[in-house]
CSV table of C-alpha atoms and ligand atoms in Angstrom, one decimal:
chain,number,residue,atom,x,y,z
A,80,MET,CA,18.8,-35.7,14.8
A,81,THR,CA,18.4,-32.1,15.7
A,82,GLU,CA,21.0,-30.2,16.9
A,83,PRO,CA,20.7,-28.5,20.5
A,84,LEU,CA,21.2,-24.9,18.5
A,85,ASP,CA,18.5,-25.7,16.2
A,86,ALA,CA,16.3,-26.6,18.8
A,87,LEU,CA,16.7,-23.5,20.4
A,88,ARG,CA,16.1,-21.4,17.6
A,89,ALA,CA,11.9,-21.5,17.7
A,90,PRO,CA,11.8,-20.4,21.4
A,91,PHE,CA,14.3,-17.4,20.8
A,92,GLU,CA,12.5,-16.5,17.7
A,93,SER,CA,9.5,-16.4,19.2
A,94,ALA,CA,11.1,-14.3,22.2
A,95,GLY,CA,12.0,-11.5,19.3
A,96,GLN,CA,15.8,-12.7,20.1
A,97,GLY,CA,16.1,-14.4,16.9
A,98,HIS,CA,19.2,-12.6,15.9
A,99,VAL,CA,21.2,-14.3,18.3
A,100,PHE,CA,21.9,-16.9,15.8
A,101,ALA,CA,23.1,-14.5,13.4
A,102,HIS,CA,26.3,-15.9,13.0
A,103,VAL,CA,26.5,-19.5,14.2
A,104,ASP,CA,27.4,-20.8,10.9
A,105,ARG,CA,31.0,-19.6,11.2
A,106,LEU,CA,31.2,-21.5,14.4
A,107,GLY,CA,33.1,-24.9,14.9
A,108,PRO,CA,31.5,-27.8,16.6
A,109,GLY,CA,32.5,-27.4,20.1
A,110,GLU,CA,31.8,-23.6,19.6
A,111,ARG,CA,28.0,-24.9,18.7
A,112,GLU,CA,28.1,-26.9,21.9
A,113,THR,CA,29.3,-24.0,24.0
A,114,PHE,CA,26.8,-21.4,22.7
A,115,ALA,CA,23.9,-23.7,23.1
A,116,ARG,CA,24.7,-24.6,26.7
A,117,GLU,CA,25.3,-20.9,27.1
A,118,LEU,CA,21.7,-20.0,25.3
A,119,SER,CA,19.7,-23.0,27.0
A,120,ALA,CA,20.8,-21.2,30.4
A,121,ILE,CA,18.6,-17.8,29.8
A,122,ASP,CA,16.0,-17.3,31.1
A,123,LEU,CA,13.6,-15.6,28.4
A,124,ASP,CA,10.6,-14.9,30.7
A,125,LEU,CA,12.9,-13.0,32.6
A,126,VAL,CA,14.7,-11.2,29.7
A,127,ALA,CA,11.2,-10.3,28.4
A,128,LYS,CA,10.3,-8.6,31.6
A,129,LEU,CA,13.6,-6.9,31.7
A,130,GLY,CA,13.0,-5.8,28.0
A,131,ALA,CA,9.4,-4.5,28.9
A,132,LYS,CA,10.9,-2.3,31.7
A,133,LEU,CA,13.4,-0.7,29.5
A,134,ALA,CA,10.3,-0.1,27.0
A,135,GLY,CA,8.5,1.4,30.0
A,136,GLY,CA,11.1,4.1,31.0
A,137,ALA,CA,11.5,5.5,34.5
A,138,ALA,CA,8.1,4.6,37.0
A,139,ALA,CA,5.6,7.7,37.0
A,140,ALA,CA,7.4,10.3,39.0
A,141,GLN,CA,5.5,9.9,42.6
A,142,SER,CA,6.8,11.5,45.3
A,143,PRO,CA,7.7,9.3,48.2
A,144,SER,CA,8.4,10.3,52.0
A,145,PHE,CA,12.0,10.2,53.3
A,146,GLU,CA,13.0,9.8,56.8
A,147,PRO,CA,16.1,9.5,58.3
A,148,PRO,CA,16.5,5.8,60.2
A,149,VAL,CA,16.7,5.3,63.8
A,150,VAL,CA,20.4,4.6,64.4
A,151,VAL,CA,22.8,3.2,67.3
A,152,ARG,CA,26.2,3.5,68.2
A,153,ALA,CA,29.0,2.2,70.5
A,154,GLY,CA,28.3,4.2,73.4
A,155,ASP,CA,24.5,4.0,73.5
A,156,GLY,CA,22.8,2.3,76.3
A,157,GLY,CA,23.0,-1.8,76.2
A,158,GLU,CA,26.4,-1.4,74.7
A,159,GLY,CA,28.2,-3.8,77.1
A,160,GLN,CA,25.3,-6.5,77.1
A,161,ALA,CA,25.3,-6.1,73.4
A,162,ARG,CA,28.9,-6.9,72.9
A,163,ALA,CA,28.8,-9.6,75.6
A,164,LEU,CA,25.9,-11.4,73.4
A,165,GLY,CA,27.6,-10.9,70.2
A,166,GLU,CA,31.1,-12.1,71.5
A,167,GLU,CA,29.2,-15.4,72.8
A,168,LEU,CA,27.3,-16.0,69.9
A,169,LEU,CA,30.7,-15.7,67.8
A,170,ALA,CA,32.5,-18.2,70.6
A,171,ALA,CA,29.5,-20.4,69.7
A,172,GLY,CA,30.3,-20.4,65.9
A,173,LYS,CA,26.7,-19.1,65.0
A,174,VAL,CA,28.2,-16.5,62.9
A,175,GLY,CA,29.4,-17.7,59.2
A,176,PHE,CA,31.3,-14.8,56.9
A,177,VAL,CA,29.9,-14.2,53.4
A,178,LEU,CA,32.3,-12.1,51.1
A,179,VAL,CA,30.8,-11.1,47.9
A,180,ALA,CA,33.5,-11.2,45.1
A,181,GLY,CA,31.4,-11.9,42.2
A,182,GLY,CA,31.5,-8.0,40.6
A,183,GLN,CA,33.4,-7.4,37.7
A,184,GLY,CA,35.6,-4.5,39.3
A,185,SER,CA,35.4,-2.5,36.2
A,186,ARG,CA,36.5,0.8,37.4
A,187,LEU,CA,39.3,-0.4,39.1
A,188,GLY,CA,40.1,-1.7,35.5
A,189,PHE,CA,42.5,-4.8,37.1
A,190,ASN,CA,42.7,-8.0,35.0
A,191,GLY,CA,41.7,-11.0,37.9
A,192,PRO,CA,39.5,-11.2,40.9
A,193,LYS,CA,39.2,-8.3,42.4
A,194,GLY,CA,40.4,-9.8,45.5
A,195,ALA,CA,43.9,-10.6,44.1
A,196,PHE,CA,44.3,-7.0,44.1
A,197,GLU,CA,47.4,-6.1,46.3
A,198,VAL,CA,46.8,-3.5,48.9
A,199,GLY,CA,49.2,-3.8,51.3
A,200,PRO,CA,50.6,0.0,52.3
A,201,VAL,CA,53.9,-1.8,52.9
A,202,THR,CA,54.1,-5.6,51.7
A,203,SER,CA,51.9,-7.1,48.7
A,204,LYS,CA,49.0,-8.1,50.7
A,205,THR,CA,45.9,-8.8,48.9
A,206,LEU,CA,42.0,-8.1,49.6
A,207,PHE,CA,41.5,-11.6,49.9
A,208,GLU,CA,44.5,-11.8,52.5
A,209,TRP,CA,43.5,-8.7,54.5
A,210,HIS,CA,39.7,-10.7,54.7
A,211,ALA,CA,41.3,-14.0,55.4
A,212,ALA,CA,43.4,-12.6,58.3
A,213,ARG,CA,40.6,-10.5,59.9
A,214,ILE,CA,38.4,-13.7,60.2
A,215,LEU,CA,41.1,-16.2,61.4
A,216,ALA,CA,42.2,-13.2,64.2
A,217,ALA,CA,38.5,-12.9,65.2
A,218,GLY,CA,38.6,-16.8,65.2
A,219,ALA,CA,41.7,-17.0,67.6
A,220,ARG,CA,40.2,-14.0,69.5
A,221,HIS,CA,36.8,-15.5,70.3
A,222,GLY,CA,38.0,-19.5,69.9
A,223,PHE,CA,35.9,-20.7,67.3
A,224,GLN,CA,36.7,-21.9,64.1
A,225,PRO,CA,35.4,-19.8,61.1
A,226,THR,CA,33.6,-20.9,58.2
A,227,TRP,CA,33.9,-18.5,55.3
A,228,TYR,CA,31.5,-18.6,52.3
A,229,ILE,CA,32.7,-16.9,49.1
A,230,MET,CA,30.6,-15.7,46.4
A,231,THR,CA,32.0,-15.3,42.8
A,232,SER,CA,30.2,-15.0,39.3
A,233,ARG,CA,30.8,-17.9,36.8
A,234,ALA,CA,33.1,-15.1,35.2
A,235,ASN,CA,35.6,-15.4,37.9
A,236,ASP,CA,35.3,-18.5,39.7
A,237,ALA,CA,37.8,-20.8,38.5
A,238,GLU,CA,40.4,-17.9,39.1
A,239,THR,CA,39.6,-17.1,42.2
A,240,ARG,CA,39.5,-20.7,43.4
A,241,ALA,CA,42.8,-21.4,41.9
A,242,PHE,CA,44.5,-18.0,43.8
A,243,PHE,CA,43.0,-19.4,46.7
A,244,ALA,CA,44.7,-22.4,46.2
A,245,GLY,CA,48.0,-21.2,44.9
A,246,ASN,CA,48.5,-19.2,48.0
A,247,GLY,CA,47.6,-21.8,50.6
A,248,ARG,CA,44.1,-20.8,51.1
A,249,PHE,CA,45.5,-18.1,53.1
A,250,GLY,CA,45.6,-20.5,56.2
A,251,PHE,CA,41.7,-21.6,55.8
A,252,PRO,CA,41.3,-25.3,56.2
A,253,GLU,CA,40.0,-26.5,52.8
A,254,ASP,CA,37.0,-27.7,54.8
A,255,ASP,CA,36.1,-24.4,56.4
A,256,LEU,CA,35.5,-22.4,52.6
A,257,PHE,CA,32.9,-22.9,50.4
A,258,PHE,CA,33.0,-20.9,47.1
A,259,PHE,CA,29.5,-20.4,45.3
A,260,SER,CA,28.6,-18.9,42.1
A,261,GLN,CA,26.1,-16.3,41.6
A,262,ASP,CA,23.9,-16.1,38.4
A,263,MET,CA,24.8,-14.2,35.5
A,264,LEU,CA,22.0,-12.6,33.0
A,265,PRO,CA,22.3,-11.0,29.6
A,266,ALA,CA,22.9,-7.5,28.8
A,267,LEU,CA,20.4,-6.0,26.5
A,268,ASP,CA,20.7,-3.2,23.8
A,269,GLY,CA,18.3,-0.2,23.8
A,270,GLU,CA,15.7,-2.4,22.3
A,271,GLY,CA,15.8,-5.0,24.7
A,272,ARG,CA,17.6,-7.3,22.3
A,273,ILE,CA,20.1,-9.7,24.0
A,274,VAL,CA,23.8,-8.3,23.1
A,275,LEU,CA,26.5,-10.7,21.6
A,276,ALA,CA,29.8,-9.9,23.0
A,277,GLY,CA,31.0,-12.5,20.0
A,278,PRO,CA,29.6,-14.8,17.2
A,279,GLY,CA,29.0,-17.4,19.7
A,280,GLU,CA,28.7,-15.3,22.7
A,281,VAL,CA,26.1,-13.9,24.8
A,282,PHE,CA,27.2,-10.5,26.6
A,283,LEU,CA,26.5,-11.9,30.1
A,284,ALA,CA,27.1,-10.1,33.4
A,285,PRO,CA,26.6,-10.8,36.9
A,286,ASP,CA,22.8,-10.5,38.5
A,287,GLY,CA,24.0,-7.5,41.3
A,288,HIS,CA,25.1,-8.5,44.8
A,289,GLY,CA,21.4,-9.2,45.3
A,290,GLY,CA,21.7,-12.3,43.6
A,291,THR,CA,23.7,-13.3,47.0
A,292,LEU,CA,20.5,-14.0,48.4
A,293,ALA,CA,19.0,-16.7,45.7
A,294,ALA,CA,22.9,-18.1,45.2
A,295,LEU,CA,23.0,-19.1,48.9
A,296,HIS,CA,20.0,-20.9,48.5
A,297,GLN,CA,21.0,-22.8,44.9
A,298,SER,CA,24.3,-23.5,45.8
A,299,GLY,CA,23.5,-25.2,48.9
A,300,ALA,CA,25.5,-22.7,51.4
A,301,LEU,CA,22.1,-22.3,53.4
A,302,GLU,CA,22.2,-26.2,54.2
A,303,HIS,CA,25.7,-26.5,55.0
A,304,MET,CA,25.3,-23.4,57.2
A,305,GLN,CA,22.5,-25.1,59.0
A,306,ALA,CA,24.6,-28.1,59.4
A,307,ARG,CA,27.2,-26.1,61.2
A,308,GLY,CA,24.7,-24.3,63.5
A,309,ILE,CA,25.5,-21.2,62.2
A,310,GLU,CA,22.3,-19.0,62.2
A,311,GLU,CA,23.6,-15.4,61.3
A,312,LEU,CA,25.4,-14.3,58.5
A,313,SER,CA,28.2,-11.6,58.4
A,314,TYR,CA,27.9,-9.9,55.0
A,315,PHE,CA,30.8,-8.2,53.7
A,316,GLN,CA,32.3,-6.7,50.0
A,317,VAL,CA,35.7,-7.7,48.7
A,318,ASP,CA,36.7,-4.3,48.3
A,319,ASN,CA,36.8,-2.5,51.4
A,320,PRO,CA,40.1,-4.2,53.5
A,321,LEU,CA,39.0,-2.3,56.5
A,322,ALA,CA,35.7,-4.2,56.8
A,323,ARG,CA,35.2,-6.3,60.2
A,324,PRO,CA,33.3,-8.9,60.0
A,325,ALA,CA,33.3,-10.3,63.4
A,326,ASP,CA,32.5,-7.1,65.1
A,327,PRO,CA,30.6,-8.4,68.6
A,328,LEU,CA,29.2,-5.4,68.9
A,329,PHE,CA,27.1,-5.3,65.7
A,330,VAL,CA,26.4,-9.3,66.2
A,331,GLY,CA,25.0,-8.5,69.7
A,332,TYR,CA,22.8,-5.4,68.7
A,333,HIS,CA,21.7,-7.1,65.9
A,334,CYS,CA,20.7,-10.5,67.9
A,335,ALA,CA,19.7,-8.3,70.9
A,336,GLN,CA,16.8,-6.7,69.0
A,337,GLY,CA,15.8,-9.7,67.0
A,338,ALA,CA,16.7,-8.1,63.6
A,339,GLU,CA,16.8,-10.0,60.5
A,340,MET,CA,18.9,-8.0,58.5
A,341,SER,CA,21.2,-4.9,60.1
A,342,SER,CA,23.3,-2.5,58.3
A,343,LYS,CA,26.5,-0.7,59.2
A,344,VAL,CA,27.1,2.9,58.3
A,345,VAL,CA,29.1,6.0,58.4
A,346,PRO,CA,28.5,9.8,58.5
A,347,LYS,CA,28.5,11.2,55.2
A,348,ARG,CA,31.9,13.1,54.4
A,349,ASP,CA,29.3,16.2,53.0
A,350,ALA,CA,26.2,16.5,51.6
A,351,ALA,CA,27.8,16.1,48.3
A,352,GLU,CA,29.2,12.8,48.9
A,353,LYS,CA,27.6,10.2,46.4
A,354,VAL,CA,26.9,7.6,48.7
A,355,GLY,CA,23.5,6.0,49.1
A,356,VAL,CA,22.1,6.5,52.7
A,357,LEU,CA,20.2,4.2,54.7
A,358,GLY,CA,16.5,6.2,55.6
A,359,LEU,CA,12.8,5.3,55.5
A,360,VAL,CA,11.1,5.3,52.3
A,361,ASP,CA,7.6,6.1,52.6
A,362,GLY,CA,7.6,4.4,56.0
A,363,VAL,CA,10.0,1.6,54.6
A,364,LEU,CA,13.7,1.0,55.7
A,365,GLY,CA,15.8,1.1,52.7
A,366,CYS,CA,18.8,2.7,50.5
A,367,ILE,CA,18.2,5.7,49.4
A,368,GLU,CA,20.4,6.3,46.2
A,369,TYR,CA,21.8,10.0,46.4
A,370,SER,CA,19.9,11.0,42.9
A,371,ASP,CA,16.4,9.9,44.9
A,372,LEU,CA,17.3,13.0,47.4
A,373,SER,CA,16.1,16.8,46.7
A,374,ASP,CA,18.8,19.5,47.3
A,375,GLU,CA,17.1,20.5,49.6
A,376,LEU,CA,17.0,17.4,52.0
A,377,ARG,CA,20.6,16.3,51.2
A,378,GLU,CA,21.5,19.3,52.8
A,379,ALA,CA,18.9,19.2,55.7
A,380,LYS,CA,20.2,19.5,59.3
A,381,ALA,CA,19.1,17.1,62.1
A,382,ALA,CA,18.9,19.1,65.5
A,383,SER,CA,22.5,17.5,66.2
A,384,GLY,CA,23.6,20.0,63.4
A,385,ASP,CA,24.8,16.7,61.6
A,386,LEU,CA,23.2,16.2,58.4
A,387,LEU,CA,19.9,14.6,58.5
A,388,PHE,CA,20.1,12.1,56.0
A,389,ASN,CA,23.7,10.7,57.1
A,390,ALA,CA,23.6,7.1,57.6
A,391,GLY,CA,26.2,6.4,54.9
A,392,ASN,CA,25.5,2.4,53.8
A,393,ILE,CA,29.3,0.8,53.8
A,394,ALA,CA,27.3,-2.5,52.8
A,395,ALA,CA,28.1,-4.5,55.8
A,396,HIS,CA,25.1,-6.7,56.9
A,397,MET,CA,24.2,-8.8,59.4
A,398,ILE,CA,21.5,-11.5,58.0
A,399,ARG,CA,19.6,-14.4,59.8
A,400,ARG,CA,19.8,-17.4,58.2
A,401,SER,CA,16.1,-18.2,58.5
A,402,PHE,CA,15.3,-14.7,56.7
A,403,VAL,CA,17.3,-15.6,53.8
A,404,GLU,CA,15.6,-19.2,53.8
A,405,ARG,CA,12.2,-17.4,53.8
A,406,LEU,CA,12.8,-15.0,51.0
A,407,ASN,CA,13.9,-18.1,49.1
A,408,GLN,CA,10.3,-19.8,49.7
A,409,GLY,CA,8.5,-20.6,46.8
A,410,GLY,CA,10.6,-19.7,44.1
A,411,ALA,CA,11.9,-16.0,42.6
A,412,LEU,CA,12.9,-13.7,45.3
A,413,ASP,CA,11.3,-10.8,43.2
A,414,LEU,CA,14.3,-8.3,44.2
A,415,PRO,CA,13.3,-4.9,42.3
A,416,TRP,CA,15.9,-5.0,39.0
A,417,HIS,CA,17.9,-1.9,38.5
A,418,ILE,CA,19.4,-0.3,35.5
A,419,ALA,CA,22.7,0.3,34.8
A,420,ARG,CA,23.7,2.0,31.3
A,421,LYS,CA,27.1,1.0,30.0
A,422,GLU,CA,29.0,1.1,26.8
A,423,LEU,CA,29.8,-2.5,26.2
A,424,GLY,CA,32.1,-4.8,24.0
A,425,ALA,CA,29.6,-6.5,21.0
A,426,ILE,CA,29.8,-7.3,17.9
A,427,ASP,CA,27.9,-5.6,14.7
A,428,SER,CA,25.8,-6.9,12.2
A,429,SER,CA,29.0,-8.2,10.1
A,430,GLY,CA,30.3,-9.8,13.4
A,431,ALA,CA,33.1,-7.3,13.9
A,432,PRO,CA,34.1,-5.8,17.2
A,433,THR,CA,32.3,-3.0,18.3
A,434,LYS,CA,31.0,-0.7,21.4
A,435,ILE,CA,27.6,-0.6,21.7
A,436,PRO,CA,25.3,1.3,24.6
A,437,GLY,CA,24.2,-1.3,26.4
A,438,VAL,CA,21.9,-2.2,29.4
A,439,LYS,CA,22.7,-4.6,32.5
A,440,PHE,CA,20.6,-5.7,35.0
A,441,GLU,CA,21.3,-5.9,38.8
A,442,THR,CA,19.4,-6.5,42.0
A,443,PHE,CA,20.7,-5.3,45.4
A,444,VAL,CA,21.1,-7.1,48.7
A,445,PHE,CA,19.9,-3.3,50.8
A,446,ASP,CA,16.6,-4.1,48.9
A,447,ALA,CA,16.0,-6.9,50.9
A,448,LEU,CA,15.9,-4.4,54.0
A,449,ALA,CA,12.1,-4.0,53.0
A,450,ARG,CA,11.2,-7.4,53.6
A,451,ALA,CA,13.1,-8.0,57.1
A,452,LYS,CA,10.8,-7.9,60.1
A,453,ALA,CA,13.4,-6.0,62.3
A,454,CYS,CA,16.6,-4.2,61.3
A,455,VAL,CA,19.3,-2.7,63.2
A,456,THR,CA,21.1,0.7,61.6
A,457,MET,CA,24.6,0.9,63.7
A,458,GLU,CA,27.0,3.4,63.0
A,459,VAL,CA,30.8,2.9,63.1
A,460,GLU,CA,33.8,5.2,62.1
A,461,ARG,CA,34.7,5.5,58.4
A,462,ALA,CA,38.0,5.7,59.7
A,463,GLN,CA,38.3,2.5,60.9
A,464,GLU,CA,36.2,0.3,58.8
A,465,PHE,CA,35.6,1.6,55.1
A,466,SER,CA,38.2,2.5,52.7
A,467,PRO,CA,37.0,0.6,49.4
A,468,VAL,CA,39.0,-0.1,46.7
A,469,LYS,CA,36.6,1.3,43.7
A,470,ASN,CA,38.7,3.5,41.1
A,471,ALA,CA,42.0,2.9,39.6
A,472,GLU,CA,43.0,6.6,40.9
A,473,GLY,CA,41.4,9.4,43.0
A,474,SER,CA,38.7,8.7,45.7
A,475,ASP,CA,38.2,4.9,47.1
A,476,SER,CA,41.4,4.0,45.0
A,477,PRO,CA,44.5,1.8,46.0
A,478,ALA,CA,45.9,4.8,47.2
A,479,THR,CA,43.6,6.0,49.4
A,480,CYS,CA,43.2,2.7,51.1
A,481,LYS,CA,46.5,1.7,51.6
A,482,ALA,CA,46.7,5.5,53.7
A,483,ASP,CA,43.6,4.7,55.2
A,484,LEU,CA,45.2,1.0,56.3
A,485,SER,CA,48.6,2.7,57.2
A,486,ALA,CA,46.6,5.3,59.4
A,487,ILE,CA,44.9,2.4,61.5
A,488,GLY,CA,48.5,0.8,61.5
A,489,ARG,CA,50.0,3.7,63.0
A,490,ALA,CA,47.3,4.5,65.3
A,491,ILE,CA,47.5,1.2,67.1
A,492,SER,CA,51.4,0.7,67.0
A,493,GLY,CA,52.2,4.4,68.0
A,494,LEU,CA,54.9,4.1,65.2
A,495,ASP,CA,53.8,7.8,63.7
A,496,ASP,CA,57.0,8.2,61.8
A,497,ALA,CA,56.3,5.8,59.0
A,498,VAL,CA,54.1,3.8,56.6
A,499,VAL,CA,52.8,0.7,59.1
A,500,GLU,CA,51.2,-2.3,58.1
A,501,ILE,CA,49.9,-4.7,60.5
A,502,ASP,CA,48.4,-7.7,59.8
A,503,PRO,CA,45.3,-8.1,61.9
A,504,ARG,CA,46.3,-11.7,63.2
A,505,VAL,CA,49.3,-9.4,65.0
A,506,ALA,CA,47.2,-7.1,66.3
A,507,GLU,CA,44.0,-5.1,65.8
A,508,THR,CA,44.0,-2.7,68.8
A,509,LEU,CA,46.3,-1.2,71.0
A,510,ASP,CA,46.0,-3.5,74.0
A,511,GLU,CA,46.4,-6.2,72.1
A,512,PHE,CA,49.5,-4.3,70.3
A,513,ASN,CA,51.0,-3.8,73.7
A,514,GLU,CA,50.0,-7.3,75.3
A,515,ARG,CA,51.8,-9.1,72.1
A,516,ALA,CA,54.6,-6.8,71.6
A,517,PRO,CA,54.8,-7.3,68.2
A,518,VAL,CA,58.4,-7.9,66.1
A,519,VAL,CA,58.4,-4.4,64.2
A,520,GLN,CA,60.6,-4.8,61.0
A,521,ARG,CA,61.8,-1.4,59.6
A,522,THR,CA,61.6,-1.8,55.4
A,523,GLU,CA,62.5,0.8,53.0
A,524,GLY,CA,58.7,1.4,52.3
A,525,GLY,CA,58.0,1.3,55.9
A,526,ALA,CA,57.6,-0.3,59.1
A,527,LEU,CA,55.9,-4.1,59.2
A,528,CYS,CA,54.9,-5.1,62.0
A,529,ALA,CA,55.3,-9.0,62.3
A,530,ALA,CA,54.5,-12.1,64.1
A,531,PRO,CA,54.7,-11.5,68.1
A,532,GLN,CA,57.5,-11.6,69.8
B,701,UTP,P1,30.3,-3.0,42.9
B,701,UTP,O1,28.8,-2.4,43.1
B,701,UTP,O2,31.5,-1.7,43.4
B,701,UTP,O3,30.7,-3.3,41.5
B,701,UTP,O4,30.3,-4.3,44.0
B,701,UTP,P2,32.2,-3.8,41.0
B,701,UTP,O5,31.4,-4.9,39.9
B,701,UTP,O6,32.8,-4.8,42.0
B,701,UTP,O7,32.3,-2.6,40.7
B,701,UTP,P3,32.5,-1.8,39.2
B,701,UTP,O8,31.0,-1.2,39.8
B,701,UTP,O9,32.7,-3.1,38.1
B,701,UTP,O10,33.5,-0.9,39.2
B,701,UTP,C1,30.5,-3.8,45.5
B,701,UTP,C2,30.5,-5.5,45.8
B,701,UTP,O11,29.6,-6.1,45.4
B,701,UTP,C3,30.1,-7.3,44.7
B,701,UTP,C4,31.5,-6.7,44.4
B,701,UTP,O12,31.9,-7.8,44.2
B,701,UTP,C5,31.8,-6.0,45.5
B,701,UTP,O13,32.7,-6.6,46.6
B,701,UTP,N1,29.3,-7.8,43.8
B,701,UTP,C6,28.8,-7.0,42.6
B,701,UTP,C7,29.0,-8.9,43.4
B,701,UTP,O14,29.4,-9.9,44.4
B,701,UTP,N2,28.2,-9.3,42.5
B,701,UTP,C8,27.7,-8.7,41.6
B,701,UTP,O15,27.0,-8.6,40.6
B,701,UTP,C9,27.8,-6.5,41.8
């Protein structure tokens, strides 16, 4: 009988990927089986397409036209109605929460799922715990039982589930948590050859946050939402504990305007901040990468005196379930592939560990904006909603994030002489704080506002 690994030789060799078998002689029976399973999950047509993209280099330079998007803000006309609609939809359980936590967190360099990273200014509260607390607080405030969808990748799925189980699921009933995994695909070397991480191991990387849209379909999450009457998805990222996934105003604006996908943005710090901005590219809404704007456009000012391209993307979206269903109709979503050049841990031709320049491929969720029939772009305050943990040190690091969480705590409590941490279940606004009069515990490191009195 032909061994599974041998049966895979012909297709891989004819795809020009026969080198993956170079070291199989040194694998034990169990390792051969695992490697065969890994190889058979690889879509060789996709690998060929990505290899061709690499060989083709950058697309011929065209000069697209860029325009700023229409942006709504709190205080604009219709705010009261939008907020009331959002509250009604939240209370009716029409909104499901989708956290994307499948990334590798390589810049942070933390060993474990990024959500297990601790960012309490006073306590050891983890990113997952902050998100759980915000969702549960919203459930209590608006009177609904939230359902939380958590996207992992195959690389961190087991650890993520175990982390939730080991922490009492952060107060969520088991039935209201839905874990699902995104796809992974092989990294390639400069010649389009699949990179091996070991003699019987392909270098696999998650397919980017755009993979959420296919994974929601493939995992059965969309059907699960439908069965629960969830019509809108609130999408947010694991590394930003300030994210407010149950924001009635955002839900309301998105639904009142019949949008299929909406985005929150923050004003850029300055023209030089390296963040993608939402804007129209040849008339179509999308996220314009920092490097795509000329210096002149980056510095350009609107009549208000603000930067013309000022809508910094914070990756918080409302997405209509039926839109994701439509994107998945007829198979592949076909979002554009983006190339990330990285140094990869690989093996050389003798099988010894080495580092090589390689390429990972990712799709981005914001590329779906171009397919949506209508979109709302809503500006929010950075200090209130955006402080991601990306880097180990410097900007967007644990230190800056803790400082921002503490600043929010100080503003809510008025305790401006200390580092302050307020769990969202205790209070998220000054009104809630005053109403609930929580116990304030002074610790060596600061002040902790604990359960209401
Ligand atoms: P980032 O683009 O910051 O990537 O992800 P990352 O993997 O977390 O970190 P680096 O670049 O390796 O340092 C933004 C958000 O998108 C999620 C991440 O988990 C994070 O919440 N993400 C990213 C995924 O869920 N899957 C991916 O394939 C990529």
